[in-house]
Structures are given as structure tokens and as C-alpha cells.
PDB file of C-alpha atoms and ligand atoms in Angstrom:
ATOM      1  CA  UNK X   1    -167.993 -48.049 -44.810  1.00 49.00           C
ATOM      2  CA  UNK X   2    -166.820 -45.268 -46.258  1.00 57.00           C
ATOM      3  CA  UNK X   3    -165.891 -42.032 -47.553  1.00 80.00           C
ATOM      4  CA  UNK X   4    -163.827 -40.017 -44.818  1.00 90.00           C
ATOM      5  CA  UNK X   5    -164.309 -36.431 -43.925  1.00 92.00           C
ATOM      6  CA  UNK X   6    -161.459 -34.384 -42.534  1.00 93.00           C
ATOM      7  CA  UNK X   7    -162.034 -33.259 -38.680  1.00 92.00           C
ATOM      8  CA  UNK X   8    -158.530 -31.256 -38.534  1.00 90.00           C
ATOM      9  CA  UNK X   9    -156.072 -31.144 -41.123  1.00 81.00           C
ATOM     10  CA  UNK X  10    -152.439 -31.597 -40.718  1.00 80.00           C
ATOM     11  CA  UNK X  11    -152.258 -29.791 -37.160  1.00 87.00           C
ATOM     12  CA  UNK X  12    -150.334 -32.770 -35.461  1.00 96.00           C
ATOM     13  CA  UNK X  13    -146.882 -34.040 -35.700  1.00 96.00           C
ATOM     14  CA  UNK X  14    -147.532 -37.539 -34.125  1.00 98.00           C
ATOM     15  CA  UNK X  15    -151.429 -37.487 -34.106  1.00 98.00           C
ATOM     16  CA  UNK X  16    -152.128 -40.535 -32.079  1.00 98.00           C
ATOM     17  CA  UNK X  17    -155.139 -42.072 -29.617  1.00 98.00           C
ATOM     18  CA  UNK X  18    -158.309 -40.910 -30.434  1.00 98.00           C
ATOM     19  CA  UNK X  19    -160.341 -41.627 -27.717  1.00 98.00           C
ATOM     20  CA  UNK X  20    -164.367 -40.762 -27.363  1.00 98.00           C
ATOM     21  CA  UNK X  21    -166.617 -39.669 -24.019  1.00 97.00           C
ATOM     22  CA  UNK X  22    -170.769 -40.068 -25.144  1.00 96.00           C
ATOM     23  CA  UNK X  23    -170.793 -37.593 -21.675  1.00 97.00           C
ATOM     24  CA  UNK X  24    -170.057 -34.499 -23.923  1.00 96.00           C
ATOM     25  CA  UNK X  25    -169.817 -35.994 -26.819  1.00 97.00           C
ATOM     26  CA  UNK X  26    -166.481 -35.436 -27.490  1.00 97.00           C
ATOM     27  CA  UNK X  27    -163.528 -36.750 -29.217  1.00 97.00           C
ATOM     28  CA  UNK X  28    -160.132 -36.274 -27.893  1.00 98.00           C
ATOM     29  CA  UNK X  29    -156.577 -37.171 -29.506  1.00 98.00           C
ATOM     30  CA  UNK X  30    -153.357 -36.048 -28.421  1.00 98.00           C
ATOM     31  CA  UNK X  31    -149.939 -35.199 -30.367  1.00 98.00           C
ATOM     32  CA  UNK X  32    -147.144 -36.945 -28.808  1.00 98.00           C
ATOM     33  CA  UNK X  33    -144.411 -35.193 -30.399  1.00 98.00           C
ATOM     34  CA  UNK X  34    -146.268 -31.774 -30.115  1.00 98.00           C
ATOM     35  CA  UNK X  35    -146.845 -32.579 -26.838  1.00 98.00           C
ATOM     36  CA  UNK X  36    -150.583 -31.603 -26.227  1.00 98.00           C
ATOM     37  CA  UNK X  37    -153.848 -32.708 -26.869  1.00 98.00           C
ATOM     38  CA  UNK X  38    -156.728 -31.927 -28.291  1.00 97.00           C
ATOM     39  CA  UNK X  39    -160.749 -32.130 -27.916  1.00 96.00           C
ATOM     40  CA  UNK X  40    -163.811 -31.249 -30.012  1.00 96.00           C
ATOM     41  CA  UNK X  41    -167.224 -31.545 -28.997  1.00 96.00           C
ATOM     42  CA  UNK X  42    -169.319 -33.229 -31.735  1.00 94.00           C
ATOM     43  CA  UNK X  43    -171.601 -30.380 -33.630  1.00 89.00           C
ATOM     44  CA  UNK X  44    -169.021 -28.079 -32.037  1.00 87.00           C
ATOM     45  CA  UNK X  45    -166.599 -25.691 -34.473  1.00 84.00           C
ATOM     46  CA  UNK X  46    -163.448 -25.011 -32.101  1.00 91.00           C
ATOM     47  CA  UNK X  47    -161.196 -27.551 -31.524  1.00 94.00           C
ATOM     48  CA  UNK X  48    -159.525 -26.970 -27.830  1.00 95.00           C
ATOM     49  CA  UNK X  49    -155.989 -27.582 -27.423  1.00 96.00           C
ATOM     50  CA  UNK X  50    -154.162 -27.985 -23.965  1.00 97.00           C
ATOM     51  CA  UNK X  51    -150.196 -28.731 -23.668  1.00 97.00           C
ATOM     52  CA  UNK X  52    -148.510 -30.888 -21.642  1.00 98.00           C
ATOM     53  CA  UNK X  53    -145.176 -30.665 -20.200  1.00 96.00           C
ATOM     54  CA  UNK X  54    -143.383 -33.776 -21.477  1.00 98.00           C
ATOM     55  CA  UNK X  55    -144.505 -36.465 -24.667  1.00 98.00           C
ATOM     56  CA  UNK X  56    -148.183 -37.340 -23.375  1.00 98.00           C
ATOM     57  CA  UNK X  57    -148.624 -40.511 -25.605  1.00 98.00           C
ATOM     58  CA  UNK X  58    -152.249 -41.856 -24.509  1.00 98.00           C
ATOM     59  CA  UNK X  59    -155.129 -39.876 -22.710  1.00 98.00           C
ATOM     60  CA  UNK X  60    -158.478 -41.369 -21.237  1.00 98.00           C
ATOM     61  CA  UNK X  61    -161.516 -40.116 -19.498  1.00 97.00           C
ATOM     62  CA  UNK X  62    -162.309 -41.405 -15.716  1.00 97.00           C
ATOM     63  CA  UNK X  63    -165.623 -41.971 -14.337  1.00 97.00           C
ATOM     64  CA  UNK X  64    -165.814 -38.731 -12.191  1.00 96.00           C
ATOM     65  CA  UNK X  65    -164.979 -36.745 -15.521  1.00 94.00           C
ATOM     66  CA  UNK X  66    -161.443 -35.963 -15.139  1.00 96.00           C
ATOM     67  CA  UNK X  67    -158.577 -37.131 -17.699  1.00 98.00           C
ATOM     68  CA  UNK X  68    -155.669 -39.584 -16.887  1.00 98.00           C
ATOM     69  CA  UNK X  69    -152.777 -39.711 -19.021  1.00 98.00           C
ATOM     70  CA  UNK X  70    -149.545 -41.353 -19.758  1.00 98.00           C
ATOM     71  CA  UNK X  71    -146.612 -38.537 -19.972  1.00 98.00           C
ATOM     72  CA  UNK X  72    -142.996 -39.328 -21.276  1.00 98.00           C
ATOM     73  CA  UNK X  73    -142.079 -42.209 -17.783  1.00 98.00           C
ATOM     74  CA  UNK X  74    -145.193 -41.572 -16.166  1.00 98.00           C
ATOM     75  CA  UNK X  75    -148.849 -41.788 -15.312  1.00 98.00           C
ATOM     76  CA  UNK X  76    -150.803 -38.634 -14.206  1.00 98.00           C
ATOM     77  CA  UNK X  77    -154.070 -36.746 -13.734  1.00 98.00           C
ATOM     78  CA  UNK X  78    -155.119 -33.733 -15.564  1.00 97.00           C
ATOM     79  CA  UNK X  79    -157.546 -31.573 -14.559  1.00 94.00           C
ATOM     80  CA  UNK X  80    -159.255 -30.720 -17.623  1.00 90.00           C
ATOM     81  CA  UNK X  81    -160.425 -27.303 -17.483  1.00 90.00           C
ATOM     82  CA  UNK X  82    -156.367 -26.169 -17.006  1.00 91.00           C
ATOM     83  CA  UNK X  83    -154.098 -29.132 -17.717  1.00 92.00           C
ATOM     84  CA  UNK X  84    -152.060 -29.230 -14.568  1.00 96.00           C
ATOM     85  CA  UNK X  85    -150.784 -32.451 -14.624  1.00 98.00           C
ATOM     86  CA  UNK X  86    -150.595 -34.402 -10.970  1.00 98.00           C
ATOM     87  CA  UNK X  87    -148.119 -37.552 -11.134  1.00 98.00           C
ATOM     88  CA  UNK X  88    -149.583 -40.892 -10.128  1.00 98.00           C
ATOM     89  CA  UNK X  89    -146.256 -42.917 -10.862  1.00 98.00           C
ATOM     90  CA  UNK X  90    -143.174 -43.818 -12.759  1.00 98.00           C
ATOM     91  CA  UNK X  91    -141.483 -46.229 -14.763  1.00 98.00           C
ATOM     92  CA  UNK X  92    -138.268 -47.028 -16.508  1.00 98.00           C
ATOM     93  CA  UNK X  93    -136.600 -43.812 -15.064  1.00 97.00           C
ATOM     94  CA  UNK X  94    -133.195 -45.213 -15.093  1.00 97.00           C
ATOM     95  CA  UNK X  95    -134.202 -45.763 -19.186  1.00 98.00           C
ATOM     96  CA  UNK X  96    -133.835 -42.603 -20.695  1.00 98.00           C
ATOM     97  CA  UNK X  97    -134.274 -44.162 -24.562  1.00 98.00           C
ATOM     98  CA  UNK X  98    -137.912 -45.367 -23.472  1.00 98.00           C
ATOM     99  CA  UNK X  99    -141.193 -43.521 -22.859  1.00 98.00           C
ATOM    100  CA  UNK X 100    -144.996 -44.715 -22.733  1.00 98.00           C
ATOM    101  CA  UNK X 101    -146.867 -45.391 -25.937  1.00 98.00           C
ATOM    102  CA  UNK X 102    -150.228 -46.218 -26.194  1.00 98.00           C
ATOM    103  CA  UNK X 103    -152.449 -46.981 -23.733  1.00 98.00           C
ATOM    104  CA  UNK X 104    -156.392 -47.604 -22.763  1.00 98.00           C
ATOM    105  CA  UNK X 105    -158.274 -48.434 -19.782  1.00 98.00           C
ATOM    106  CA  UNK X 106    -159.704 -52.121 -20.018  1.00 98.00           C
ATOM    107  CA  UNK X 107    -163.838 -52.953 -18.937  1.00 97.00           C
ATOM    108  CA  UNK X 108    -163.029 -53.011 -15.342  1.00 98.00           C
ATOM    109  CA  UNK X 109    -161.604 -49.661 -15.053  1.00 98.00           C
ATOM    110  CA  UNK X 110    -157.635 -49.935 -14.871  1.00 98.00           C
ATOM    111  CA  UNK X 111    -155.392 -48.014 -17.330  1.00 98.00           C
ATOM    112  CA  UNK X 112    -152.889 -49.865 -19.261  1.00 98.00           C
ATOM    113  CA  UNK X 113    -150.077 -48.190 -21.154  1.00 99.00           C
ATOM    114  CA  UNK X 114    -146.997 -49.957 -22.871  1.00 98.00           C
ATOM    115  CA  UNK X 115    -143.454 -48.291 -23.242  1.00 98.00           C
ATOM    116  CA  UNK X 116    -141.466 -48.158 -26.662  1.00 98.00           C
ATOM    117  CA  UNK X 117    -137.616 -48.073 -27.216  1.00 98.00           C
ATOM    118  CA  UNK X 118    -137.412 -44.362 -28.798  1.00 98.00           C
ATOM    119  CA  UNK X 119    -134.939 -45.665 -31.622  1.00 97.00           C
ATOM    120  CA  UNK X 120    -137.382 -48.526 -32.391  1.00 97.00           C
ATOM    121  CA  UNK X 121    -134.429 -51.149 -31.954  1.00 97.00           C
ATOM    122  CA  UNK X 122    -134.028 -52.624 -29.002  1.00 97.00           C
ATOM    123  CA  UNK X 123    -137.159 -54.706 -27.036  1.00 98.00           C
ATOM    124  CA  UNK X 124    -136.695 -52.621 -23.882  1.00 98.00           C
ATOM    125  CA  UNK X 125    -140.394 -51.680 -23.128  1.00 98.00           C
ATOM    126  CA  UNK X 126    -142.680 -53.520 -21.181  1.00 98.00           C
ATOM    127  CA  UNK X 127    -146.747 -53.259 -20.445  1.00 98.00           C
ATOM    128  CA  UNK X 128    -147.813 -51.974 -17.526  1.00 98.00           C
ATOM    129  CA  UNK X 129    -151.086 -51.317 -15.657  1.00 98.00           C
ATOM    130  CA  UNK X 130    -152.230 -48.839 -13.335  1.00 98.00           C
ATOM    131  CA  UNK X 131    -155.216 -50.281 -11.307  1.00 98.00           C
ATOM    132  CA  UNK X 132    -158.016 -48.748 -10.155  1.00 98.00           C
ATOM    133  CA  UNK X 133    -157.030 -48.864  -6.853  1.00 97.00           C
ATOM    134  CA  UNK X 134    -153.844 -47.272  -7.349  1.00 97.00           C
ATOM    135  CA  UNK X 135    -151.602 -49.944  -7.678  1.00 98.00           C
ATOM    136  CA  UNK X 136    -148.664 -49.553 -10.787  1.00 98.00           C
ATOM    137  CA  UNK X 137    -147.758 -53.317 -12.092  1.00 98.00           C
ATOM    138  CA  UNK X 138    -145.698 -54.469 -14.600  1.00 98.00           C
ATOM    139  CA  UNK X 139    -147.458 -57.153 -16.314  1.00 98.00           C
ATOM    140  CA  UNK X 140    -145.463 -58.155 -19.648  1.00 98.00           C
ATOM    141  CA  UNK X 141    -141.798 -57.408 -21.075  1.00 97.00           C
ATOM    142  CA  UNK X 142    -139.625 -57.367 -23.938  1.00 98.00           C
ATOM    143  CA  UNK X 143    -141.647 -55.023 -26.099  1.00 98.00           C
ATOM    144  CA  UNK X 144    -139.825 -52.942 -28.761  1.00 98.00           C
ATOM    145  CA  UNK X 145    -142.730 -50.446 -29.718  1.00 98.00           C
ATOM    146  CA  UNK X 146    -146.079 -51.542 -27.271  1.00 98.00           C
ATOM    147  CA  UNK X 147    -148.888 -50.112 -29.449  1.00 98.00           C
ATOM    148  CA  UNK X 148    -152.642 -51.234 -29.688  1.00 98.00           C
ATOM    149  CA  UNK X 149    -154.501 -52.538 -27.185  1.00 98.00           C
ATOM    150  CA  UNK X 150    -158.272 -53.710 -27.149  1.00 98.00           C
ATOM    151  CA  UNK X 151    -160.393 -56.168 -25.340  1.00 98.00           C
ATOM    152  CA  UNK X 152    -163.149 -58.407 -26.289  1.00 95.00           C
ATOM    153  CA  UNK X 153    -166.866 -57.970 -25.320  1.00 91.00           C
ATOM    154  CA  UNK X 154    -167.164 -60.622 -22.937  1.00 94.00           C
ATOM    155  CA  UNK X 155    -164.030 -59.331 -20.936  1.00 95.00           C
ATOM    156  CA  UNK X 156    -161.881 -62.471 -21.491  1.00 97.00           C
ATOM    157  CA  UNK X 157    -159.631 -61.414 -24.107  1.00 98.00           C
ATOM    158  CA  UNK X 158    -157.088 -59.011 -24.625  1.00 98.00           C
ATOM    159  CA  UNK X 159    -155.481 -57.809 -27.535  1.00 98.00           C
ATOM    160  CA  UNK X 160    -152.029 -56.549 -28.268  1.00 98.00           C
ATOM    161  CA  UNK X 161    -149.572 -55.312 -30.848  1.00 98.00           C
ATOM    162  CA  UNK X 162    -145.825 -54.897 -30.335  1.00 98.00           C
ATOM    163  CA  UNK X 163    -145.269 -52.717 -33.654  1.00 98.00           C
ATOM    164  CA  UNK X 164    -142.305 -54.472 -35.180  1.00 98.00           C
ATOM    165  CA  UNK X 165    -143.379 -58.184 -34.832  1.00 98.00           C
ATOM    166  CA  UNK X 166    -146.702 -57.267 -37.366  1.00 98.00           C
ATOM    167  CA  UNK X 167    -148.747 -59.469 -35.319  1.00 98.00           C
ATOM    168  CA  UNK X 168    -151.582 -58.979 -33.387  1.00 98.00           C
ATOM    169  CA  UNK X 169    -151.442 -60.986 -30.072  1.00 98.00           C
ATOM    170  CA  UNK X 170    -154.225 -62.385 -28.140  1.00 98.00           C
ATOM    171  CA  UNK X 171    -153.946 -63.138 -24.215  1.00 98.00           C
ATOM    172  CA  UNK X 172    -156.264 -64.779 -22.001  1.00 98.00           C
ATOM    173  CA  UNK X 173    -157.726 -61.559 -19.644  1.00 97.00           C
ATOM    174  CA  UNK X 174    -159.102 -61.674 -16.333  1.00 95.00           C
ATOM    175  CA  UNK X 175    -160.645 -58.608 -13.699  1.00 94.00           C
ATOM    176  CA  UNK X 176    -157.244 -58.943 -11.736  1.00 96.00           C
ATOM    177  CA  UNK X 177    -154.989 -58.132 -14.716  1.00 96.00           C
ATOM    178  CA  UNK X 178    -153.545 -61.538 -15.168  1.00 97.00           C
ATOM    179  CA  UNK X 179    -152.670 -62.140 -18.845  1.00 98.00           C
ATOM    180  CA  UNK X 180    -152.189 -66.179 -20.024  1.00 98.00           C
ATOM    181  CA  UNK X 181    -151.549 -68.146 -22.994  1.00 98.00           C
ATOM    182  CA  UNK X 182    -150.594 -65.251 -25.430  1.00 98.00           C
ATOM    183  CA  UNK X 183    -150.673 -66.190 -28.692  1.00 98.00           C
ATOM    184  CA  UNK X 184    -150.936 -65.059 -32.684  1.00 98.00           C
ATOM    185  CA  UNK X 185    -153.998 -63.771 -33.222  1.00 98.00           C
ATOM    186  CA  UNK X 186    -153.486 -61.447 -36.397  1.00 98.00           C
ATOM    187  CA  UNK X 187    -150.167 -62.203 -38.548  1.00 98.00           C
ATOM    188  CA  UNK X 188    -150.014 -58.627 -41.119  1.00 98.00           C
ATOM    189  CA  UNK X 189    -146.549 -59.488 -41.942  1.00 98.00           C
ATOM    190  CA  UNK X 190    -147.574 -59.602 -45.632  1.00 96.00           C
ATOM    191  CA  UNK X 191    -149.623 -56.030 -45.416  1.00 97.00           C
ATOM    192  CA  UNK X 192    -148.578 -52.745 -46.119  1.00 97.00           C
ATOM    193  CA  UNK X 193    -146.568 -51.161 -43.036  1.00 98.00           C
ATOM    194  CA  UNK X 194    -146.753 -51.981 -39.823  1.00 98.00           C
ATOM    195  CA  UNK X 195    -149.950 -52.240 -36.913  1.00 98.00           C
ATOM    196  CA  UNK X 196    -150.263 -49.034 -34.818  1.00 98.00           C
ATOM    197  CA  UNK X 197    -153.199 -48.786 -32.627  1.00 98.00           C
ATOM    198  CA  UNK X 198    -156.394 -50.563 -32.794  1.00 98.00           C
ATOM    199  CA  UNK X 199    -160.089 -50.574 -31.501  1.00 98.00           C
ATOM    200  CA  UNK X 200    -162.825 -53.890 -31.299  1.00 97.00           C
ATOM    201  CA  UNK X 201    -166.069 -53.058 -32.847  1.00 97.00           C
ATOM    202  CA  UNK X 202    -169.311 -54.548 -31.120  1.00 96.00           C
ATOM    203  CA  UNK X 203    -169.211 -57.581 -33.456  1.00 97.00           C
ATOM    204  CA  UNK X 204    -165.689 -58.559 -32.210  1.00 97.00           C
ATOM    205  CA  UNK X 205    -163.820 -57.261 -35.001  1.00 98.00           C
ATOM    206  CA  UNK X 206    -160.267 -55.385 -34.545  1.00 98.00           C
ATOM    207  CA  UNK X 207    -160.234 -52.421 -36.784  1.00 98.00           C
ATOM    208  CA  UNK X 208    -156.211 -51.714 -36.764  1.00 98.00           C
ATOM    209  CA  UNK X 209    -154.429 -48.519 -38.228  1.00 98.00           C
ATOM    210  CA  UNK X 210    -151.143 -48.930 -40.393  1.00 98.00           C
ATOM    211  CA  UNK X 211    -148.193 -47.058 -39.792  1.00 98.00           C
ATOM    212  CA  UNK X 212    -146.439 -46.329 -43.353  1.00 96.00           C
ATOM    213  CA  UNK X 213    -149.682 -48.495 -44.614  1.00 97.00           C
ATOM    214  CA  UNK X 214    -152.134 -46.164 -45.576  1.00 95.00           C
ATOM    215  CA  UNK X 215    -154.916 -47.297 -43.963  1.00 97.00           C
ATOM    216  CA  UNK X 216    -157.130 -49.048 -41.428  1.00 98.00           C
ATOM    217  CA  UNK X 217    -158.408 -52.650 -41.967  1.00 98.00           C
ATOM    218  CA  UNK X 218    -160.961 -54.984 -40.189  1.00 98.00           C
ATOM    219  CA  UNK X 219    -159.794 -58.272 -39.282  1.00 98.00           C
ATOM    220  CA  UNK X 220    -161.290 -60.975 -37.332  1.00 98.00           C
ATOM    221  CA  UNK X 221    -159.499 -62.323 -34.638  1.00 98.00           C
ATOM    222  CA  UNK X 222    -160.702 -65.532 -33.945  1.00 98.00           C
ATOM    223  CA  UNK X 223    -159.240 -66.619 -37.635  1.00 98.00           C
ATOM    224  CA  UNK X 224    -156.774 -64.193 -38.504  1.00 98.00           C
ATOM    225  CA  UNK X 225    -158.707 -63.297 -41.731  1.00 98.00           C
ATOM    226  CA  UNK X 226    -158.852 -59.706 -42.884  1.00 98.00           C
ATOM    227  CA  UNK X 227    -162.429 -58.231 -43.868  1.00 97.00           C
ATOM    228  CA  UNK X 228    -161.843 -54.684 -45.347  1.00 96.00           C
ATOM    229  CA  UNK X 229    -159.575 -52.066 -45.709  1.00 96.00           C
ATOM    230  CA  UNK X 230    -160.014 -48.381 -45.756  1.00 96.00           C
ATOM    231  CA  UNK X 231    -157.364 -46.379 -47.533  1.00 96.00           C
ATOM    232  CA  UNK X 232    -156.372 -43.192 -46.255  1.00 96.00           C
ATOM    233  CA  UNK X 233    -154.206 -40.041 -47.969  1.00 94.00           C
ATOM    234  CA  UNK X 234    -152.156 -40.658 -45.182  1.00 95.00           C
ATOM    235  CA  UNK X 235    -149.042 -42.757 -44.986  1.00 95.00           C
ATOM    236  CA  UNK X 236    -148.954 -42.815 -41.310  1.00 97.00           C
ATOM    237  CA  UNK X 237    -152.432 -43.957 -39.537  1.00 98.00           C
ATOM    238  CA  UNK X 238    -151.977 -44.194 -36.338  1.00 98.00           C
ATOM    239  CA  UNK X 239    -155.086 -45.234 -33.899  1.00 98.00           C
ATOM    240  CA  UNK X 240    -158.555 -45.081 -33.534  1.00 98.00           C
ATOM    241  CA  UNK X 241    -162.012 -45.089 -32.191  1.00 98.00           C
ATOM    242  CA  UNK X 242    -165.521 -45.443 -32.302  1.00 98.00           C
ATOM    243  CA  UNK X 243    -167.722 -42.191 -31.599  1.00 98.00           C
ATOM    244  CA  UNK X 244    -170.673 -40.253 -32.292  1.00 96.00           C
ATOM    245  CA  UNK X 245    -174.280 -40.767 -30.818  1.00 95.00           C
ATOM    246  CA  UNK X 246    -174.365 -44.253 -32.058  1.00 96.00           C
ATOM    247  CA  UNK X 247    -171.208 -44.919 -31.764  1.00 97.00           C
ATOM    248  CA  UNK X 248    -170.630 -45.504 -35.481  1.00 96.00           C
ATOM    249  CA  UNK X 249    -168.050 -43.007 -36.766  1.00 97.00           C
ATOM    250  CA  UNK X 250    -164.823 -44.051 -36.800  1.00 98.00           C
ATOM    251  CA  UNK X 251    -162.315 -41.611 -35.770  1.00 98.00           C
ATOM    252  CA  UNK X 252    -159.086 -42.273 -37.141  1.00 98.00           C
ATOM    253  CA  UNK X 253    -155.440 -40.143 -36.259  1.00 98.00           C
ATOM    254  CA  UNK X 254    -152.605 -39.485 -38.169  1.00 98.00           C
ATOM    255  CA  UNK X 255    -149.180 -38.657 -38.249  1.00 97.00           C
ATOM    256  CA  UNK X 256    -147.068 -36.576 -40.560  1.00 95.00           C
ATOM    257  CA  UNK X 257    -144.168 -37.931 -42.719  1.00 92.00           C
ATOM    258  CA  UNK X 258    -141.039 -38.925 -40.479  1.00 89.00           C
ATOM    259  CA  UNK X 259    -137.606 -37.468 -41.677  1.00 85.00           C
ATOM    260  CA  UNK X 260    -136.782 -40.912 -43.313  1.00 87.00           C
ATOM    261  CA  UNK X 261    -139.847 -41.261 -45.116  1.00 86.00           C
ATOM    262  CA  UNK X 262    -139.767 -39.905 -48.322  1.00 77.00           C
ATOM    263  CA  UNK X 263    -141.238 -36.873 -49.178  1.00 74.00           C
ATOM    264  CA  UNK X 264    -144.910 -36.493 -50.694  1.00 64.00           C
ATOM    265  CA  UNK X 265    -146.884 -33.366 -51.119  1.00 67.00           C
ATOM    266  CA  UNK X 266    -150.137 -34.847 -51.241  1.00 76.00           C
ATOM    267  CA  UNK X 267    -149.430 -36.632 -47.981  1.00 90.00           C
ATOM    268  CA  UNK X 268    -152.373 -35.390 -45.648  1.00 94.00           C
ATOM    269  CA  UNK X 269    -150.619 -37.071 -42.153  1.00 95.00           C
ATOM    270  CA  UNK X 270    -151.451 -35.537 -39.107  1.00 96.00           C
ATOM    271  CA  UNK X 271    -155.174 -34.948 -39.941  1.00 97.00           C
ATOM    272  CA  UNK X 272    -157.718 -36.469 -37.786  1.00 97.00           C
ATOM    273  CA  UNK X 273    -160.280 -38.159 -39.880  1.00 97.00           C
ATOM    274  CA  UNK X 274    -163.607 -39.667 -39.570  1.00 97.00           C
ATOM    275  CA  UNK X 275    -165.238 -42.271 -41.185  1.00 96.00           C
ATOM    276  CA  UNK X 276    -168.824 -43.455 -41.520  1.00 92.00           C
ATOM    277  CA  UNK X 277    -168.873 -47.072 -40.412  1.00 88.00           C
ATOM    278  CA  UNK X 278    -170.723 -50.099 -41.270  1.00 91.00           C
ATOM    279  CA  UNK X 279    -170.925 -51.570 -37.924  1.00 95.00           C
ATOM    280  CA  UNK X 280    -170.973 -49.822 -34.656  1.00 96.00           C
ATOM    281  CA  UNK X 281    -167.936 -49.783 -31.789  1.00 96.00           C
ATOM    282  CA  UNK X 282    -167.961 -50.384 -28.073  1.00 93.00           C
ATOM    283  CA  UNK X 283    -167.891 -47.142 -25.653  1.00 93.00           C
ATOM    284  CA  UNK X 284    -164.558 -46.271 -24.922  1.00 96.00           C
ATOM    285  CA  UNK X 285    -163.996 -47.601 -21.202  1.00 97.00           C
ATOM    286  CA  UNK X 286    -163.454 -44.826 -18.790  1.00 98.00           C
ATOM    287  CA  UNK X 287    -160.532 -45.042 -15.530  1.00 98.00           C
ATOM    288  CA  UNK X 288    -162.285 -46.169 -12.642  1.00 98.00           C
ATOM    289  CA  UNK X 289    -162.131 -43.138 -10.194  1.00 97.00           C
TER     290      UNK X 289
HETATM  291  C1  BGC L 301    -144.864 -44.310 -32.020  1.00 50.12           C
HETATM  292  C2  BGC L 301    -144.317 -43.841 -33.149  1.00 50.12           C
HETATM  293  C3  BGC L 301    -143.655 -44.966 -33.670  1.00 50.12           C
HETATM  294  C4  BGC L 301    -145.244 -45.496 -34.647  1.00 50.12           C
HETATM  295  C5  BGC L 301    -144.988 -46.549 -35.705  1.00 50.12           C
HETATM  296  C6  BGC L 301    -146.220 -45.334 -32.527  1.00 50.12           C
HETATM  297  O1  BGC L 301    -147.223 -45.415 -31.654  1.00 50.12           O
HETATM  298  O2  BGC L 301    -145.673 -43.412 -30.874  1.00 50.12           O
HETATM  299  O3  BGC L 301    -143.167 -43.417 -32.079  1.00 50.12           O
HETATM  300  O4  BGC L 301    -143.013 -44.437 -34.483  1.00 50.12           O
HETATM  301  O5  BGC L 301    -145.778 -46.111 -33.468  1.00 50.12           O
HETATM  302  O6  BGC L 301    -144.283 -47.630 -34.908  1.00 50.12           O
HETATM  303 CA1   CA L 302    -149.718 -45.989 -31.440  1.00 50.12          CA
END
């Protein structure tokens, strides 16, 4: 793995959630605080950006060619041409200090997303799933910053990060969206920064982004051991996805420094990076609609 290339430089405040659609060879990403999402077709030069009415926290392609997103407290269907938003369901409307955060589709086509406390202090968040049948269900409780989600290739395990715990949890998972037998897969307590978004490669290893930690690192979730880490010139590395024709490019999002972080003139936070991976990934799952 190695040299990175910058796909887009410093345009995002809280750049997040890259996702890939092989049908149009397009990488999408979002800016939660900038309230927009962008896309770039590989080989093309033009980045397209559409505004959202609230804080978009995840974006997923669907099997029928639409886009779905979590924005603020809701799940939405998005018209990919003009950005029109159609509300599908809402959660936690009574908790104004919460919002949706990271979300992704599972191998069966259900859209999972967690919520977070915007003050990053109280475990008032939860994990939800919007099923392909249109049911919105709460699955787990008590998260402060629900973040990275991934499923293994065999469709039997689900991995999840609640950022302040600095751990990746693993659960047994089934087609009916039941999670059981939760335990710690990776403890990142001694690592730089905090685990944020993640993705799994085709060998079943997890790629975890380090908020406040300048890197993306690869872990074996069966042993809890770190395999490699790739440093990036951004403090807040937020999420990653495999893309490209052979799914061997890792697109990595990042965020600008927050007010609470020391100023650092050389920080490239807000860029989207592309790394050539020494392993391929798994195609981003599409929402079943
Ligand atoms: C959230 C941010 C948070 C960061 C680090 C991101 O997923 O959207 O608000 O500061 O994780 O925990
Ligand atoms: Ca995140």
C-alpha cells in the first residue's frame, strides 16, 4: 500500500462517509457540517456537489439507482439529479442535541445508521436499521458517537464503533437484523486518536480511520492485532471505502481541524485521499429498493 493522492483538497469541513458505486465508477462523499454531498466519476474531472437541507451524515446508493441518506434525525430518499429529499422515517425528535451519524447498507440491503450526542458526552445515541421492507427499528442503545459499521463477507458478523470507547465491537448478525453476543474485536486504547469510520477488505481485515490520529490502519478482527498503518497529512481521518475498477483503491475522507484542536498550518484535513491498496475490498452494498 502506499502513496496517497489527493482527490479533492480542503473543501470539506467535516468530510465523511465515502461510498462507491461500480455501476457508474463513482465515488461519493459527504460534508456533515457543510451540509452537502459530492461525487466524482473516476477518470472525470468534475466534482458534482448537491446541498442538503440539514446535516447529512451518511449517503448510500440503492439497487434501483437512487440515493438514500440520513440527514439530521431522518432517513431520506434523494433524487440524484436535483437533490430533492423525501422523508422516510425519523428518530429521536425529542433529543435536539442528537443527530444521525455514520450509516451503511448491510449485505441483505438494509440501511443501518447510528446517532450521536453532538456534545460528544452523553450515551444518548442508538443504532437503527431502515429495512428494505420500509420498517425503521432501533437495534441497540447507549452510544455516545455511533460510528463505523461493517459486515463480514460471510454475512454472519457485524462490526461497530462507538468512538469514545476506542473499541471495535463484533456481534453475531442475521438476515432479520438481530445482533447478539457482542464482544470486543479490537481495542484501540493505545492508538493515536479515536476510531471513526471503517471498512472491511476481501480478506476480512478491517480498515479503521483515526480521528485525531493522522492515519488509517488495518486490523485483524479475529486476533485484535494491528497489521499496518498508513499515515496521512490530516489530523482527523474520518472514513474509507474501497473503489476503482478492481476495488483496490481506498478512498479516505478527512475533516478540518476543530476549534478545540491546536492550529496546524500544514494540516490537509478536509481533503479526500486515494491510496493504492495491496488488497482489494468488497463492493459497497446497495439499499434494496
Ligand atoms: C462525527 C463527528 C465527531 C467525530 C469524532 C464523526 O463521525 O460526525 O462529529 O467529532 O466522528 O468522534
Ligand atoms: Ca464518522
